[in-house]
Amino acid sequence: MNADMDIDRAWDLHPQVSVRPEPFGALLYHFGTRRLSFVKDLRLLAVLRALPHVPTARAACAQAGVGAAELPRFTAALTALARSSMVIERAAP
């Protein structure tokens, strides 16, 4: 994925990703790739937790209280997580 992820699509944590909450945010561990990612923003953690329950990543951001001015920063963070396979596009039902 070269461009930013499409936040108007449905995304989810990869099924092989474990989330361990920490005081600073969370650790994400991908059991398939053995990659570790640090989430240092509690609202990004809230976005990740909301992903399976909302129709789009944009809706997850809104639910977590991410305003329009902050959306590019959160899109960049989600794009980085997508590039490392921590989040994947959800298949249509």
JSON list of C-alpha atoms in Angstrom, two decimals:
[
{"chain": "A", "resi": 1, "resn": "MET", "atom": "CA", "xyz": [0.00, 0.00, 0.00]},
{"chain": "A", "resi": 2, "resn": "ASN", "atom": "CA", "xyz": [1.66, 3.19, -1.17]},
{"chain": "A", "resi": 3, "resn": "ALA", "atom": "CA", "xyz": [-1.01, 5.79, -0.49]},
{"chain": "A", "resi": 4, "resn": "ASP", "atom": "CA", "xyz": [-2.98, 6.57, 2.62]},
{"chain": "A", "resi": 5, "resn": "MET", "atom": "CA", "xyz": [-5.54, 3.97, 3.54]},
{"chain": "A", "resi": 6, "resn": "ASP", "atom": "CA", "xyz": [-9.12, 4.72, 2.58]},
{"chain": "A", "resi": 7, "resn": "ILE", "atom": "CA", "xyz": [-10.72, 5.58, 5.89]},
{"chain": "A", "resi": 8, "resn": "ASP", "atom": "CA", "xyz": [-14.14, 5.46, 4.27]},
{"chain": "A", "resi": 9, "resn": "ARG", "atom": "CA", "xyz": [-13.85, 1.68, 4.04]},
{"chain": "A", "resi": 10, "resn": "ALA", "atom": "CA", "xyz": [-14.31, -0.96, 6.73]},
{"chain": "A", "resi": 11, "resn": "TRP", "atom": "CA", "xyz": [-11.10, -2.00, 8.53]},
{"chain": "A", "resi": 12, "resn": "ASP", "atom": "CA", "xyz": [-10.34, -4.34, 11.39]},
{"chain": "A", "resi": 13, "resn": "LEU", "atom": "CA", "xyz": [-7.42, -5.64, 13.39]},
{"chain": "A", "resi": 14, "resn": "HIS", "atom": "CA", "xyz": [-5.77, -8.60, 11.72]},
{"chain": "A", "resi": 15, "resn": "PRO", "atom": "CA", "xyz": [-7.05, -11.81, 13.40]},
{"chain": "A", "resi": 16, "resn": "GLN", "atom": "CA", "xyz": [-3.48, -12.69, 14.41]},
{"chain": "A", "resi": 17, "resn": "VAL", "atom": "CA", "xyz": [-2.94, -9.38, 16.22]},
{"chain": "A", "resi": 18, "resn": "SER", "atom": "CA", "xyz": [-3.04, -9.23, 19.98]},
{"chain": "A", "resi": 19, "resn": "VAL", "atom": "CA", "xyz": [-3.58, -5.93, 21.79]},
{"chain": "A", "resi": 20, "resn": "ARG", "atom": "CA", "xyz": [-2.04, -5.48, 25.21]},
{"chain": "A", "resi": 21, "resn": "PRO", "atom": "CA", "xyz": [-3.13, -2.26, 26.94]},
{"chain": "A", "resi": 22, "resn": "GLU", "atom": "CA", "xyz": [-0.33, -0.37, 28.65]},
{"chain": "A", "resi": 23, "resn": "PRO", "atom": "CA", "xyz": [-0.27, 2.89, 30.66]},
{"chain": "A", "resi": 24, "resn": "PHE", "atom": "CA", "xyz": [1.16, 4.70, 27.62]},
{"chain": "A", "resi": 25, "resn": "GLY", "atom": "CA", "xyz": [-1.35, 3.18, 25.16]},
{"chain": "A", "resi": 26, "resn": "ALA", "atom": "CA", "xyz": [-0.87, -0.38, 23.93]},
{"chain": "A", "resi": 27, "resn": "LEU", "atom": "CA", "xyz": [1.42, -2.96, 22.40]},
{"chain": "A", "resi": 28, "resn": "LEU", "atom": "CA", "xyz": [0.25, -4.68, 19.24]},
{"chain": "A", "resi": 29, "resn": "TYR", "atom": "CA", "xyz": [1.83, -8.02, 18.44]},
{"chain": "A", "resi": 30, "resn": "HIS", "atom": "CA", "xyz": [1.24, -9.83, 15.16]},
{"chain": "A", "resi": 31, "resn": "PHE", "atom": "CA", "xyz": [1.69, -13.56, 15.71]},
{"chain": "A", "resi": 32, "resn": "GLY", "atom": "CA", "xyz": [2.01, -14.22, 11.97]},
{"chain": "A", "resi": 33, "resn": "THR", "atom": "CA", "xyz": [4.71, -11.69, 11.15]},
{"chain": "A", "resi": 34, "resn": "ARG", "atom": "CA", "xyz": [6.14, -11.46, 14.68]},
{"chain": "A", "resi": 35, "resn": "ARG", "atom": "CA", "xyz": [6.05, -7.68, 14.41]},
{"chain": "A", "resi": 36, "resn": "LEU", "atom": "CA", "xyz": [5.50, -5.45, 17.41]},
{"chain": "A", "resi": 37, "resn": "SER", "atom": "CA", "xyz": [3.96, -1.99, 17.23]},
{"chain": "A", "resi": 38, "resn": "PHE", "atom": "CA", "xyz": [3.55, 0.60, 19.94]},
{"chain": "A", "resi": 39, "resn": "VAL", "atom": "CA", "xyz": [0.41, 2.70, 20.16]},
{"chain": "A", "resi": 40, "resn": "LYS", "atom": "CA", "xyz": [1.25, 5.78, 22.19]},
{"chain": "A", "resi": 41, "resn": "ASP", "atom": "CA", "xyz": [-2.07, 7.58, 21.84]},
{"chain": "A", "resi": 42, "resn": "LEU", "atom": "CA", "xyz": [-5.06, 6.40, 23.86]},
{"chain": "A", "resi": 43, "resn": "ARG", "atom": "CA", "xyz": [-7.45, 7.75, 21.23]},
{"chain": "A", "resi": 44, "resn": "LEU", "atom": "CA", "xyz": [-5.72, 5.67, 18.54]},
{"chain": "A", "resi": 45, "resn": "LEU", "atom": "CA", "xyz": [-6.24, 2.67, 20.79]},
{"chain": "A", "resi": 46, "resn": "ALA", "atom": "CA", "xyz": [-9.92, 3.66, 21.03]},
{"chain": "A", "resi": 47, "resn": "VAL", "atom": "CA", "xyz": [-10.06, 3.83, 17.22]},
{"chain": "A", "resi": 48, "resn": "LEU", "atom": "CA", "xyz": [-8.57, 0.34, 16.94]},
{"chain": "A", "resi": 49, "resn": "ARG", "atom": "CA", "xyz": [-11.05, -1.03, 19.47]},
{"chain": "A", "resi": 50, "resn": "ALA", "atom": "CA", "xyz": [-13.96, 0.60, 17.61]},
{"chain": "A", "resi": 51, "resn": "LEU", "atom": "CA", "xyz": [-13.01, -0.71, 14.14]},
{"chain": "A", "resi": 52, "resn": "PRO", "atom": "CA", "xyz": [-14.95, -4.01, 14.33]},
{"chain": "A", "resi": 53, "resn": "HIS", "atom": "CA", "xyz": [-18.10, -2.24, 15.51]},
{"chain": "A", "resi": 54, "resn": "VAL", "atom": "CA", "xyz": [-18.44, 0.57, 12.97]},
{"chain": "A", "resi": 55, "resn": "PRO", "atom": "CA", "xyz": [-18.83, 0.66, 9.18]},
{"chain": "A", "resi": 56, "resn": "THR", "atom": "CA", "xyz": [-15.68, 2.68, 8.40]},
{"chain": "A", "resi": 57, "resn": "ALA", "atom": "CA", "xyz": [-12.38, 3.77, 9.91]},
{"chain": "A", "resi": 58, "resn": "ARG", "atom": "CA", "xyz": [-13.67, 7.35, 9.69]},
{"chain": "A", "resi": 59, "resn": "ALA", "atom": "CA", "xyz": [-16.60, 6.35, 11.93]},
{"chain": "A", "resi": 60, "resn": "ALA", "atom": "CA", "xyz": [-14.17, 4.72, 14.37]},
{"chain": "A", "resi": 61, "resn": "CYS", "atom": "CA", "xyz": [-12.18, 7.97, 14.50]},
{"chain": "A", "resi": 62, "resn": "ALA", "atom": "CA", "xyz": [-15.34, 10.00, 15.09]},
{"chain": "A", "resi": 63, "resn": "GLN", "atom": "CA", "xyz": [-16.42, 7.62, 17.85]},
{"chain": "A", "resi": 64, "resn": "ALA", "atom": "CA", "xyz": [-13.02, 8.08, 19.52]},
{"chain": "A", "resi": 65, "resn": "GLY", "atom": "CA", "xyz": [-13.39, 11.86, 19.42]},
{"chain": "A", "resi": 66, "resn": "VAL", "atom": "CA", "xyz": [-10.92, 12.55, 16.61]},
{"chain": "A", "resi": 67, "resn": "GLY", "atom": "CA", "xyz": [-11.75, 15.91, 15.05]},
{"chain": "A", "resi": 68, "resn": "ALA", "atom": "CA", "xyz": [-11.38, 16.91, 11.40]},
{"chain": "A", "resi": 69, "resn": "ALA", "atom": "CA", "xyz": [-8.12, 18.76, 12.07]},
{"chain": "A", "resi": 70, "resn": "GLU", "atom": "CA", "xyz": [-6.56, 15.63, 13.60]},
{"chain": "A", "resi": 71, "resn": "LEU", "atom": "CA", "xyz": [-7.87, 13.19, 11.01]},
{"chain": "A", "resi": 72, "resn": "PRO", "atom": "CA", "xyz": [-4.77, 13.36, 8.75]},
{"chain": "A", "resi": 73, "resn": "ARG", "atom": "CA", "xyz": [-2.52, 12.36, 11.67]},
{"chain": "A", "resi": 74, "resn": "PHE", "atom": "CA", "xyz": [-4.77, 9.44, 12.59]},
{"chain": "A", "resi": 75, "resn": "THR", "atom": "CA", "xyz": [-5.04, 8.40, 8.94]},
{"chain": "A", "resi": 76, "resn": "ALA", "atom": "CA", "xyz": [-1.24, 8.35, 8.76]},
{"chain": "A", "resi": 77, "resn": "ALA", "atom": "CA", "xyz": [-1.05, 6.20, 11.90]},
{"chain": "A", "resi": 78, "resn": "LEU", "atom": "CA", "xyz": [-3.67, 3.79, 10.56]},
{"chain": "A", "resi": 79, "resn": "THR", "atom": "CA", "xyz": [-1.86, 3.67, 7.21]},
{"chain": "A", "resi": 80, "resn": "ALA", "atom": "CA", "xyz": [1.35, 2.67, 8.99]},
{"chain": "A", "resi": 81, "resn": "LEU", "atom": "CA", "xyz": [-0.54, -0.06, 10.85]},
{"chain": "A", "resi": 82, "resn": "ALA", "atom": "CA", "xyz": [-2.08, -1.26, 7.57]},
{"chain": "A", "resi": 83, "resn": "ARG", "atom": "CA", "xyz": [1.33, -1.37, 5.89]},
{"chain": "A", "resi": 84, "resn": "SER", "atom": "CA", "xyz": [2.58, -3.60, 8.70]},
{"chain": "A", "resi": 85, "resn": "SER", "atom": "CA", "xyz": [-0.54, -5.82, 8.44]},
{"chain": "A", "resi": 86, "resn": "MET", "atom": "CA", "xyz": [-1.73, -4.91, 11.93]},
{"chain": "A", "resi": 87, "resn": "VAL", "atom": "CA", "xyz": [-5.02, -3.69, 10.44]},
{"chain": "A", "resi": 88, "resn": "ILE", "atom": "CA", "xyz": [-6.63, -5.12, 7.33]},
{"chain": "A", "resi": 89, "resn": "GLU", "atom": "CA", "xyz": [-9.54, -4.12, 5.19]},
{"chain": "A", "resi": 90, "resn": "ARG", "atom": "CA", "xyz": [-12.66, -5.94, 6.31]},
{"chain": "A", "resi": 91, "resn": "ALA", "atom": "CA", "xyz": [-14.21, -8.21, 3.71]},
{"chain": "A", "resi": 92, "resn": "ALA", "atom": "CA", "xyz": [-17.74, -7.39, 2.61]},
{"chain": "A", "resi": 93, "resn": "PRO", "atom": "CA", "xyz": [-20.31, -9.54, 4.42]}
]
